[in-house]
Amino acid sequence: MISGGNATIIVASMDDSIRFYTEILGLKLTNRFGNDWATVSAGEGLTIGIHPASPKYPHPGTKGSILLGLDIDIPVEKAVSHLASQGVTVKGSVVRSEPGNFVHLEDPDGNEIYLWEKVQQEVRNAEMNLTTVQ
């Protein structure tokens, strides 16, 4: 079910943080979605997600400002069903967006974890059209 993942950090400045991770540390920028989210590759198996500070996330450097994201290789609905059968409480509903489908949950200590189902562009276009029609 889980095929990879990333650690996400909340930052004060997207541009400064991306510059730090890419130009200073030499990591590769793999995605950037405006000022909402970016990812850098830190080598085989480690992706660092970068999100700007916002009312939704704790201030950079405080508890909760680092999140765990796990890539899944099955449809997000199947993952939710499996986890629910194991007693895991999912927070909210599935979010469908350009980079893929997401669902949030918490570990036993309240640390946020999100599951990310990457979706091919053709599938994404069909889902977006369905959402628009409804």
XYZ file of C-alpha atoms in Angstrom:
134
model
C 0.000 0.000 0.000
C 2.708 2.535 0.934
C 5.232 3.102 -1.832
C 7.263 6.067 -0.608
C 6.852 9.303 1.234
C 8.135 12.646 2.316
C 8.757 14.847 5.279
C 7.043 18.207 4.998
C 8.324 21.349 6.630
C 6.481 24.594 7.176
C 8.568 27.602 6.172
C 8.406 31.378 6.506
C 9.387 32.064 2.877
C 8.913 29.658 -0.028
C 11.461 31.421 -2.239
C 14.133 31.598 0.475
C 13.575 27.966 1.479
C 13.638 26.644 -2.083
C 16.814 28.629 -2.732
C 18.367 27.172 0.455
C 17.513 23.554 -0.353
C 18.438 23.768 -4.038
C 21.229 26.324 -4.375
C 22.917 25.939 -1.005
C 22.319 22.254 -0.205
C 22.299 21.194 -3.859
C 19.041 19.230 -3.750
C 16.848 18.968 -6.847
C 13.553 20.866 -7.105
C 11.048 18.261 -8.313
C 7.733 20.160 -8.099
C 6.510 23.644 -7.384
C 2.868 24.605 -7.240
C 3.080 28.390 -6.979
C 3.528 29.509 -3.405
C 1.362 26.675 -2.066
C 3.744 23.742 -2.126
C 7.079 22.531 -3.482
C 9.104 19.343 -3.242
C 12.822 18.711 -3.407
C 14.512 15.355 -3.772
C 17.059 14.507 -1.122
C 18.141 11.309 -2.863
C 16.622 7.872 -3.228
C 13.551 7.529 -1.062
C 13.493 10.964 0.597
C 11.435 13.873 -0.627
C 11.133 17.079 1.354
C 7.820 18.885 0.980
C 7.890 22.636 1.553
C 4.722 24.524 2.552
C 4.385 28.192 3.508
C 3.284 29.184 6.982
C -0.450 29.838 7.186
C -3.262 29.771 9.727
C -3.772 26.099 8.753
C -0.251 25.062 9.817
C 1.755 25.830 12.966
C 4.419 28.516 12.803
C 7.790 27.303 11.436
C 9.904 25.687 14.148
C 6.997 24.850 16.461
C 5.418 21.475 17.293
C 3.458 20.240 14.306
C 5.368 22.254 11.732
C 6.816 19.043 10.347
C 4.377 16.574 8.755
C 4.767 13.072 7.430
C 3.440 12.353 3.940
C 3.181 8.843 2.589
C 2.762 7.995 -1.097
C 0.269 5.221 -1.723
C 0.062 2.945 -4.732
C -3.622 2.090 -4.389
C -6.690 4.327 -4.742
C -7.038 6.609 -1.747
C -10.540 5.284 -1.017
C -9.143 1.743 -0.641
C -6.437 3.031 1.704
C -9.055 4.849 3.810
C -11.204 1.709 3.993
C -8.226 -0.435 5.022
C -7.067 2.031 7.673
C -10.596 2.467 9.063
C -10.790 -1.319 9.483
C -7.635 -1.030 11.605
C -9.200 1.630 13.856
C -7.495 4.663 12.308
C -9.580 7.833 12.275
C -9.355 9.798 9.049
C -9.552 13.578 9.447
C -11.942 15.146 6.959
C -12.580 13.805 3.492
C -10.485 13.065 0.420
C -9.094 16.215 -1.180
C -8.703 16.122 -4.941
C -6.235 18.594 -6.407
C -3.769 19.059 -9.238
C -0.946 17.074 -7.628
C -3.215 14.160 -6.666
C -5.672 12.880 -4.076
C -4.962 13.419 -0.383
C -6.416 12.293 2.906
C -5.281 13.289 6.392
C -5.027 11.228 9.545
C -3.145 11.389 12.822
C -0.816 9.019 14.598
C -1.577 8.043 18.224
C 0.265 11.168 19.459
C -1.718 13.549 17.256
C 1.010 14.081 14.665
C -0.422 14.782 11.232
C 0.127 12.240 8.468
C -1.252 12.541 4.982
C -1.589 9.917 2.294
C -0.988 10.998 -1.301
C -2.296 9.111 -4.293
C -0.519 10.436 -7.365
C -2.968 10.555 -10.245
C -2.079 10.530 -13.933
C -2.967 13.743 -15.759
C -5.602 12.043 -17.960
C -7.384 10.697 -14.884
C -7.059 14.086 -13.151
C -8.667 15.865 -16.125
C -11.594 13.429 -16.084
C -12.047 13.889 -12.303
C -11.915 17.677 -12.611
C -14.522 17.590 -15.393
C -16.779 15.388 -13.240
C -16.375 17.783 -10.319
C -17.204 20.762 -12.539
C -20.317 19.114 -13.980
C -21.783 18.212 -10.567
